[in-house]
mmCIF file of C-alpha atoms and ligand atoms in Angstrom:
data_model
loop_
_atom_site.group_PDB
_atom_site.id
_atom_site.type_symbol
_atom_site.label_atom_id
_atom_site.label_comp_id
_atom_site.label_asym_id
_atom_site.label_seq_id
_atom_site.Cartn_x
_atom_site.Cartn_y
_atom_site.Cartn_z
ATOM 1 C CA UNK A 1 12.451 -26.974 -20.315
ATOM 2 C CA UNK A 2 8.659 -27.264 -20.002
ATOM 3 C CA UNK A 3 8.335 -26.232 -16.349
ATOM 4 C CA UNK A 4 4.566 -26.596 -16.258
ATOM 5 C CA UNK A 5 4.736 -30.193 -17.473
ATOM 6 C CA UNK A 6 7.438 -30.897 -14.891
ATOM 7 C CA UNK A 7 5.359 -29.408 -12.067
ATOM 8 C CA UNK A 8 2.267 -31.317 -13.168
ATOM 9 C CA UNK A 9 4.219 -34.594 -13.094
ATOM 10 C CA UNK A 10 5.544 -33.834 -9.606
ATOM 11 C CA UNK A 11 2.014 -33.049 -8.418
ATOM 12 C CA UNK A 12 0.782 -36.369 -9.861
ATOM 13 C CA UNK A 13 3.570 -38.178 -8.007
ATOM 14 C CA UNK A 14 2.663 -36.483 -4.713
ATOM 15 C CA UNK A 15 -1.102 -37.056 -4.901
ATOM 16 C CA UNK A 16 -1.165 -40.708 -3.732
ATOM 17 C CA UNK A 17 0.727 -39.867 -0.510
ATOM 18 C CA UNK A 18 -1.297 -36.815 0.517
ATOM 19 C CA UNK A 19 -3.564 -38.647 2.985
ATOM 20 C CA UNK A 20 -0.551 -40.047 4.857
ATOM 21 C CA UNK A 21 0.225 -36.818 6.686
ATOM 22 C CA UNK A 22 -1.610 -35.080 9.524
ATOM 23 C CA UNK A 23 -2.051 -31.291 9.802
ATOM 24 C CA UNK A 24 -0.322 -29.732 12.831
ATOM 25 C CA UNK A 25 -2.723 -29.713 15.768
ATOM 26 C CA UNK A 26 -0.564 -28.232 18.529
ATOM 27 C CA UNK A 27 -1.576 -24.881 17.022
ATOM 28 C CA UNK A 28 -5.387 -25.394 16.998
ATOM 29 C CA UNK A 29 -5.976 -22.871 14.186
ATOM 30 C CA UNK A 30 -3.927 -25.076 11.820
ATOM 31 C CA UNK A 31 -5.618 -28.371 12.712
ATOM 32 C CA UNK A 32 -8.606 -27.901 10.380
ATOM 33 C CA UNK A 33 -6.447 -27.597 7.209
ATOM 34 C CA UNK A 34 -7.313 -30.052 4.417
ATOM 35 C CA UNK A 35 -4.543 -32.699 4.226
ATOM 36 C CA UNK A 36 -5.446 -33.296 0.563
ATOM 37 C CA UNK A 37 -4.770 -29.695 -0.473
ATOM 38 C CA UNK A 38 -1.690 -29.357 -2.674
ATOM 39 C CA UNK A 39 0.037 -26.551 -4.555
ATOM 40 C CA UNK A 40 3.448 -26.022 -6.110
ATOM 41 C CA UNK A 41 5.155 -23.065 -7.773
ATOM 42 C CA UNK A 42 8.492 -22.432 -9.412
ATOM 43 C CA UNK A 43 10.090 -19.019 -9.891
ATOM 44 C CA UNK A 44 13.232 -18.496 -11.921
ATOM 45 C CA UNK A 45 15.955 -15.942 -11.149
ATOM 46 C CA UNK A 46 14.959 -13.968 -14.250
ATOM 47 C CA UNK A 47 11.304 -13.609 -13.366
ATOM 48 C CA UNK A 48 9.433 -16.562 -14.896
ATOM 49 C CA UNK A 49 6.776 -18.034 -12.578
ATOM 50 C CA UNK A 50 4.753 -21.239 -13.028
ATOM 51 C CA UNK A 51 2.417 -23.098 -10.723
ATOM 52 C CA UNK A 52 0.050 -26.049 -10.404
ATOM 53 C CA UNK A 53 -2.742 -27.119 -8.067
ATOM 54 C CA UNK A 54 -3.620 -24.649 -5.320
ATOM 55 C CA UNK A 55 -0.508 -22.565 -5.876
ATOM 56 C CA UNK A 56 -2.413 -19.309 -5.313
ATOM 57 C CA UNK A 57 -4.045 -20.400 -2.034
ATOM 58 C CA UNK A 58 -2.465 -18.623 0.962
ATOM 59 C CA UNK A 59 -1.332 -20.845 3.824
ATOM 60 C CA UNK A 60 0.409 -20.276 7.137
ATOM 61 C CA UNK A 61 4.109 -19.922 6.345
ATOM 62 C CA UNK A 62 5.184 -20.822 9.893
ATOM 63 C CA UNK A 63 8.873 -21.711 10.075
ATOM 64 C CA UNK A 64 9.523 -20.693 6.462
ATOM 65 C CA UNK A 65 9.502 -17.177 7.968
ATOM 66 C CA UNK A 66 12.746 -18.084 9.773
ATOM 67 C CA UNK A 67 14.661 -18.005 6.511
ATOM 68 C CA UNK A 68 13.536 -14.433 5.872
ATOM 69 C CA UNK A 69 14.183 -13.182 9.432
ATOM 70 C CA UNK A 70 17.711 -14.584 9.203
ATOM 71 C CA UNK A 71 18.292 -12.951 5.807
ATOM 72 C CA UNK A 72 16.954 -9.622 7.090
ATOM 73 C CA UNK A 73 18.974 -9.720 10.321
ATOM 74 C CA UNK A 74 22.169 -10.379 8.369
ATOM 75 C CA UNK A 75 21.222 -7.727 5.803
ATOM 76 C CA UNK A 76 20.880 -5.159 8.588
ATOM 77 C CA UNK A 77 24.405 -5.863 9.764
ATOM 78 C CA UNK A 78 23.582 -8.583 12.222
ATOM 79 C CA UNK A 79 26.648 -10.795 11.747
ATOM 80 C CA UNK A 80 27.438 -10.678 15.529
ATOM 81 C CA UNK A 81 24.325 -12.858 15.614
ATOM 82 C CA UNK A 82 26.572 -15.874 15.066
ATOM 83 C CA UNK A 83 27.896 -15.401 18.609
ATOM 84 C CA UNK A 84 24.334 -15.899 19.888
ATOM 85 C CA UNK A 85 23.213 -18.788 17.686
ATOM 86 C CA UNK A 86 25.106 -21.748 16.233
ATOM 87 C CA UNK A 87 24.939 -23.430 12.842
ATOM 88 C CA UNK A 88 24.955 -27.133 13.597
ATOM 89 C CA UNK A 89 22.042 -29.518 13.126
ATOM 90 C CA UNK A 90 20.352 -30.144 16.463
ATOM 91 C CA UNK A 91 19.288 -33.754 15.883
ATOM 92 C CA UNK A 92 16.299 -32.913 18.087
ATOM 93 C CA UNK A 93 12.704 -31.805 17.410
ATOM 94 C CA UNK A 94 12.319 -28.167 16.366
ATOM 95 C CA UNK A 95 10.750 -27.163 19.682
ATOM 96 C CA UNK A 96 13.074 -29.098 21.991
ATOM 97 C CA UNK A 97 14.406 -27.545 25.211
ATOM 98 C CA UNK A 98 16.974 -30.239 25.925
ATOM 99 C CA UNK A 99 20.202 -28.766 24.511
ATOM 100 C CA UNK A 100 19.691 -25.229 25.757
ATOM 101 C CA UNK A 101 20.731 -25.859 29.330
ATOM 102 C CA UNK A 102 23.940 -27.761 28.596
ATOM 103 C CA UNK A 103 24.818 -25.248 25.854
ATOM 104 C CA UNK A 104 24.295 -22.143 28.039
ATOM 105 C CA UNK A 105 21.278 -20.735 26.249
ATOM 106 C CA UNK A 106 22.913 -20.655 22.796
ATOM 107 C CA UNK A 107 20.637 -22.497 20.326
ATOM 108 C CA UNK A 108 22.174 -24.937 17.854
ATOM 109 C CA UNK A 109 20.965 -23.143 14.722
ATOM 110 C CA UNK A 110 18.685 -20.300 13.533
ATOM 111 C CA UNK A 111 15.925 -22.613 12.266
ATOM 112 C CA UNK A 112 14.913 -24.493 15.403
ATOM 113 C CA UNK A 113 12.436 -22.469 17.469
ATOM 114 C CA UNK A 114 15.012 -21.370 20.065
ATOM 115 C CA UNK A 115 17.395 -20.107 17.366
ATOM 116 C CA UNK A 116 14.599 -18.359 15.490
ATOM 117 C CA UNK A 117 13.573 -16.552 18.679
ATOM 118 C CA UNK A 118 17.138 -15.202 18.978
ATOM 119 C CA UNK A 119 17.075 -14.090 15.320
ATOM 120 C CA UNK A 120 13.694 -12.373 15.802
ATOM 121 C CA UNK A 121 15.082 -10.653 18.893
ATOM 122 C CA UNK A 122 18.085 -9.427 16.866
ATOM 123 C CA UNK A 123 15.859 -8.237 14.008
ATOM 124 C CA UNK A 124 13.617 -6.448 16.499
ATOM 125 C CA UNK A 125 16.657 -4.574 17.840
ATOM 126 C CA UNK A 126 17.898 -3.782 14.330
ATOM 127 C CA UNK A 127 14.592 -2.647 12.793
ATOM 128 C CA UNK A 128 12.101 -2.024 15.615
ATOM 129 C CA UNK A 129 9.565 -4.258 13.797
ATOM 130 C CA UNK A 130 10.622 -7.825 13.017
ATOM 131 C CA UNK A 131 7.196 -8.990 11.857
ATOM 132 C CA UNK A 132 6.749 -5.884 9.690
ATOM 133 C CA UNK A 133 10.168 -6.399 8.089
ATOM 134 C CA UNK A 134 9.213 -9.940 7.012
ATOM 135 C CA UNK A 135 5.822 -8.843 5.672
ATOM 136 C CA UNK A 136 7.358 -5.926 3.738
ATOM 137 C CA UNK A 137 10.020 -8.153 2.186
ATOM 138 C CA UNK A 138 7.478 -10.766 1.078
ATOM 139 C CA UNK A 139 5.149 -8.104 -0.342
ATOM 140 C CA UNK A 140 7.961 -6.408 -2.245
ATOM 141 C CA UNK A 141 9.405 -9.603 -3.744
ATOM 142 C CA UNK A 142 6.036 -11.078 -4.755
ATOM 143 C CA UNK A 143 4.097 -7.901 -5.554
ATOM 144 C CA UNK A 144 1.256 -9.355 -3.432
ATOM 145 C CA UNK A 145 0.180 -6.417 -1.284
ATOM 146 C CA UNK A 146 -2.346 -8.568 0.571
ATOM 147 C CA UNK A 147 0.309 -10.622 2.382
ATOM 148 C CA UNK A 148 -0.176 -10.182 6.121
ATOM 149 C CA UNK A 149 -0.280 -11.902 9.484
ATOM 150 C CA UNK A 150 -3.368 -14.058 10.029
ATOM 151 C CA UNK A 151 -4.261 -12.776 13.485
ATOM 152 C CA UNK A 152 -6.481 -15.779 14.319
ATOM 153 C CA UNK A 153 -3.479 -18.083 13.795
ATOM 154 C CA UNK A 154 -1.178 -15.746 15.757
ATOM 155 C CA UNK A 155 -3.629 -15.710 18.680
ATOM 156 C CA UNK A 156 -3.945 -19.483 18.555
ATOM 157 C CA UNK A 157 -0.133 -19.798 18.643
ATOM 158 C CA UNK A 158 0.147 -17.376 21.538
ATOM 159 C CA UNK A 159 -2.552 -19.174 23.521
ATOM 160 C CA UNK A 160 -0.784 -22.522 23.090
ATOM 161 C CA UNK A 161 2.799 -21.270 22.942
ATOM 162 C CA UNK A 162 4.016 -22.557 26.303
ATOM 163 C CA UNK A 163 7.070 -24.260 24.824
ATOM 164 C CA UNK A 164 8.159 -21.159 22.937
ATOM 165 C CA UNK A 165 7.603 -19.054 26.050
ATOM 166 C CA UNK A 166 9.706 -21.522 28.041
ATOM 167 C CA UNK A 167 12.498 -21.392 25.430
ATOM 168 C CA UNK A 168 12.425 -17.582 25.364
ATOM 169 C CA UNK A 169 12.474 -17.158 29.155
ATOM 170 C CA UNK A 170 15.215 -19.725 29.489
ATOM 171 C CA UNK A 171 17.407 -17.926 26.943
ATOM 172 C CA UNK A 172 16.646 -14.601 28.624
ATOM 173 C CA UNK A 173 18.013 -16.086 31.854
ATOM 174 C CA UNK A 174 21.328 -16.577 30.002
ATOM 175 C CA UNK A 175 21.196 -12.998 28.660
ATOM 176 C CA UNK A 176 20.638 -14.255 25.097
ATOM 177 C CA UNK A 177 17.480 -12.189 24.476
ATOM 178 C CA UNK A 178 17.896 -8.420 24.467
ATOM 179 C CA UNK A 179 14.269 -7.314 24.185
ATOM 180 C CA UNK A 180 11.427 -8.076 26.616
ATOM 181 C CA UNK A 181 10.400 -11.734 26.241
ATOM 182 C CA UNK A 182 6.746 -10.866 25.533
ATOM 183 C CA UNK A 183 7.744 -8.537 22.672
ATOM 184 C CA UNK A 184 9.974 -11.187 21.101
ATOM 185 C CA UNK A 185 7.237 -13.824 21.383
ATOM 186 C CA UNK A 186 4.632 -11.510 19.847
ATOM 187 C CA UNK A 187 6.814 -10.780 16.810
ATOM 188 C CA UNK A 188 7.783 -14.447 16.497
ATOM 189 C CA UNK A 189 4.164 -15.688 16.590
ATOM 190 C CA UNK A 190 3.080 -12.989 14.146
ATOM 191 C CA UNK A 191 5.898 -13.681 11.663
ATOM 192 C CA UNK A 192 5.078 -17.426 11.748
ATOM 193 C CA UNK A 193 1.375 -16.663 11.220
ATOM 194 C CA UNK A 194 1.906 -14.731 7.987
ATOM 195 C CA UNK A 195 -0.265 -16.153 5.197
ATOM 196 C CA UNK A 196 1.281 -16.336 1.717
ATOM 197 C CA UNK A 197 0.959 -18.688 -1.264
ATOM 198 C CA UNK A 198 3.427 -20.905 -3.145
ATOM 199 C CA UNK A 199 4.000 -18.261 -5.815
ATOM 200 C CA UNK A 200 4.784 -15.527 -3.261
ATOM 201 C CA UNK A 201 7.266 -17.693 -1.391
ATOM 202 C CA UNK A 202 8.991 -19.016 -4.524
ATOM 203 C CA UNK A 203 9.457 -15.440 -5.755
ATOM 204 C CA UNK A 204 10.838 -14.283 -2.389
ATOM 205 C CA UNK A 205 13.088 -17.352 -2.199
ATOM 206 C CA UNK A 206 14.735 -16.221 -5.418
ATOM 207 C CA UNK A 207 16.764 -13.714 -3.350
ATOM 208 C CA UNK A 208 18.828 -16.680 -2.203
ATOM 209 C CA UNK A 209 18.899 -18.173 -5.696
ATOM 210 C CA UNK A 210 20.278 -14.834 -6.966
ATOM 211 C CA UNK A 211 23.013 -15.006 -4.319
ATOM 212 C CA UNK A 212 21.511 -12.162 -2.282
ATOM 213 C CA UNK A 213 20.033 -9.937 -5.023
ATOM 214 C CA UNK A 214 16.369 -8.889 -4.842
ATOM 215 C CA UNK A 215 13.843 -8.997 -7.674
ATOM 216 C CA UNK A 216 14.428 -5.303 -8.449
ATOM 217 C CA UNK A 217 18.169 -5.877 -8.922
ATOM 218 C CA UNK A 218 19.263 -4.277 -5.633
ATOM 219 C CA UNK A 219 21.345 -6.310 -3.205
ATOM 220 C CA UNK A 220 19.810 -7.437 0.090
ATOM 221 C CA UNK A 221 22.618 -9.696 1.245
ATOM 222 C CA UNK A 222 26.295 -10.086 0.562
ATOM 223 C CA UNK A 223 27.034 -13.061 -1.674
ATOM 224 C CA UNK A 224 28.870 -14.701 1.239
ATOM 225 C CA UNK A 225 25.854 -14.386 3.544
ATOM 226 C CA UNK A 226 23.551 -15.828 0.870
ATOM 227 C CA UNK A 227 25.922 -18.769 0.495
ATOM 228 C CA UNK A 228 25.960 -19.287 4.251
ATOM 229 C CA UNK A 229 22.162 -19.164 4.576
ATOM 230 C CA UNK A 230 21.804 -21.750 1.795
ATOM 231 C CA UNK A 231 24.357 -23.956 3.550
ATOM 232 C CA UNK A 232 22.561 -23.764 6.901
ATOM 233 C CA UNK A 233 19.238 -24.437 5.132
ATOM 234 C CA UNK A 234 20.681 -27.614 3.672
ATOM 235 C CA UNK A 235 21.998 -28.870 7.013
ATOM 236 C CA UNK A 236 19.321 -27.545 9.412
ATOM 237 C CA UNK A 237 16.278 -26.292 7.447
ATOM 238 C CA UNK A 238 14.199 -29.419 7.903
ATOM 239 C CA UNK A 239 15.244 -30.196 11.494
ATOM 240 C CA UNK A 240 16.184 -33.735 12.409
ATOM 241 C CA UNK A 241 15.069 -34.825 8.937
ATOM 242 C CA UNK A 242 17.640 -32.577 7.219
ATOM 243 C CA UNK A 243 19.650 -35.661 6.249
ATOM 244 C CA UNK A 244 16.573 -37.319 4.760
ATOM 245 C CA UNK A 245 15.635 -34.112 2.927
ATOM 246 C CA UNK A 246 19.160 -33.739 1.521
ATOM 247 C CA UNK A 247 19.072 -37.394 0.415
ATOM 248 C CA UNK A 248 15.644 -37.248 -1.181
ATOM 249 C CA UNK A 249 15.503 -33.664 -2.510
ATOM 250 C CA UNK A 250 19.113 -32.509 -2.523
ATOM 251 C CA UNK A 251 18.450 -28.780 -2.126
ATOM 252 C CA UNK A 252 18.671 -26.147 0.605
ATOM 253 C CA UNK A 253 15.121 -25.985 1.966
ATOM 254 C CA UNK A 254 12.930 -24.707 4.765
ATOM 255 C CA UNK A 255 9.765 -26.348 5.979
ATOM 256 C CA UNK A 256 6.934 -25.011 8.102
ATOM 257 C CA UNK A 257 4.182 -26.737 10.088
ATOM 258 C CA UNK A 258 1.617 -25.042 7.828
ATOM 259 C CA UNK A 259 2.746 -27.663 5.272
ATOM 260 C CA UNK A 260 4.933 -25.510 3.039
ATOM 261 C CA UNK A 261 8.494 -26.264 1.970
ATOM 262 C CA UNK A 262 10.558 -23.653 0.124
ATOM 263 C CA UNK A 263 13.609 -25.034 -1.690
ATOM 264 C CA UNK A 264 16.365 -22.969 -3.282
ATOM 265 C CA UNK A 265 18.251 -23.846 -6.445
ATOM 266 C CA UNK A 266 21.233 -21.446 -6.405
ATOM 267 C CA UNK A 267 21.671 -19.656 -9.719
ATOM 268 C CA UNK A 268 18.378 -21.034 -11.093
ATOM 269 C CA UNK A 269 15.356 -20.216 -8.931
ATOM 270 C CA UNK A 270 13.176 -21.390 -6.069
ATOM 271 C CA UNK A 271 10.414 -23.966 -5.765
ATOM 272 C CA UNK A 272 7.698 -23.964 -3.122
ATOM 273 C CA UNK A 273 5.414 -26.931 -2.527
ATOM 274 C CA UNK A 274 2.564 -27.040 -0.018
ATOM 275 C CA UNK A 275 0.294 -29.666 1.457
ATOM 276 C CA UNK A 276 -0.848 -29.478 5.110
ATOM 277 C CA UNK A 277 -0.355 -33.158 6.057
ATOM 278 C CA UNK A 278 2.871 -33.502 8.061
ATOM 279 C CA UNK A 279 5.133 -36.422 8.921
ATOM 280 C CA UNK A 280 6.054 -37.005 12.597
ATOM 281 C CA UNK A 281 9.062 -34.653 12.327
ATOM 282 C CA UNK A 282 6.866 -31.764 11.098
ATOM 283 C CA UNK A 283 7.663 -31.761 7.370
ATOM 284 C CA UNK A 284 4.913 -31.932 4.736
ATOM 285 C CA UNK A 285 4.562 -35.429 3.279
ATOM 286 C CA UNK A 286 3.133 -34.201 -0.031
ATOM 287 C CA UNK A 287 5.546 -31.270 -0.466
ATOM 288 C CA UNK A 288 8.521 -33.513 0.209
ATOM 289 C CA UNK A 289 7.326 -36.140 -2.307
ATOM 290 C CA UNK A 290 6.724 -33.479 -4.967
ATOM 291 C CA UNK A 291 10.114 -31.840 -4.454
ATOM 292 C CA UNK A 292 11.863 -35.204 -4.540
ATOM 293 C CA UNK A 293 10.190 -36.010 -7.838
ATOM 294 C CA UNK A 294 10.963 -32.535 -9.190
ATOM 295 C CA UNK A 295 14.708 -32.711 -8.538
ATOM 296 C CA UNK A 296 14.854 -36.309 -9.818
ATOM 297 C CA UNK A 297 13.121 -35.443 -13.048
ATOM 298 C CA UNK A 298 14.953 -32.160 -13.767
ATOM 299 C CA UNK A 299 18.497 -30.856 -13.562
ATOM 300 C CA UNK A 300 17.453 -28.428 -10.799
ATOM 301 C CA UNK A 301 19.751 -29.723 -8.116
ATOM 302 C CA UNK A 302 22.956 -28.706 -6.392
ATOM 303 C CA UNK A 303 24.301 -32.262 -6.720
HETATM 304 O O1 DON B 401 6.789 -22.031 16.938
HETATM 305 C C1 DON B 401 6.230 -22.960 16.358
HETATM 306 O O2 DON B 401 6.164 -24.084 16.839
HETATM 307 C C2 DON B 401 5.615 -22.661 15.024
HETATM 308 N N1 DON B 401 5.170 -21.311 14.957
HETATM 309 C C3 DON B 401 6.598 -22.899 13.905
HETATM 310 C C4 DON B 401 7.162 -24.295 13.863
HETATM 311 C C5 DON B 401 7.440 -24.804 12.509
HETATM 312 O O3 DON B 401 6.889 -24.392 11.520
HETATM 313 C C6 DON B 401 8.366 -25.945 12.438
HETATM 314 N N2 DON B 401 8.384 -26.454 11.090
HETATM 315 N N3 DON B 401 8.391 -27.496 10.604
#
């Protein structure tokens, strides 16, 4: 298969819709991103990497980090985590507070903000450095030593993070955070503010395509945990648009408000597309269009 030709066609398909999205502005440091920027990369399980457009331009990974914190927490023996966070779609916006009270401080899934805060808390307990664990994993899988938190974005998130602070304090009141709230929030903001490019994320996503095995052949996750993460990505990775994403793209995937979407093709590889313009749910308009075209045009699908 000529992957480069395939990626170029998907980029051409996405280009006309790029201006339809709006960069996230509730985190001021993200608001100035160019909605017409676009990049896309594909990495295969056996180490081939291809990319088009601005595939080597770092962007804010935001909620894509939640996939890696979950993988790391489970890898460090965090399966009791599933008593503290559910695995059902929420049907609500990613930063909603509504369900937490009626569900006694147990978030619906690990990919909405409340659930990700619980996972970060668990990873902090297990490793002592949740943000550092994510950065190390991304650096090791991609070979890009420069991957790091963008502190200007992290500060911007912290300064405007009232909803996340409310979610964290509320869960703490139910005993569902074990570390001090301010520590959990700091690690959460700093993991979301990591800057990486499409190539880096596609390569790191291959852990899930290899059913839990890292690029160097060592195992990060049990095969069962990799299967479960892919399943929860499919049902919850793109929030209350997970049904639309499954319909249009048909892959486990995780979006972030920086405009990236990382999609996993189990047994084959991972594809990351990026464009900062978001739809009202918070998913990138251009990345979604490109991934839809990609899975339509190729046999890279789980369906
Ligand atoms: O906590 C937040 O709101 C952001 N740091 C992450 C949200 C996000 O990326 C949701 N994705 N679509």
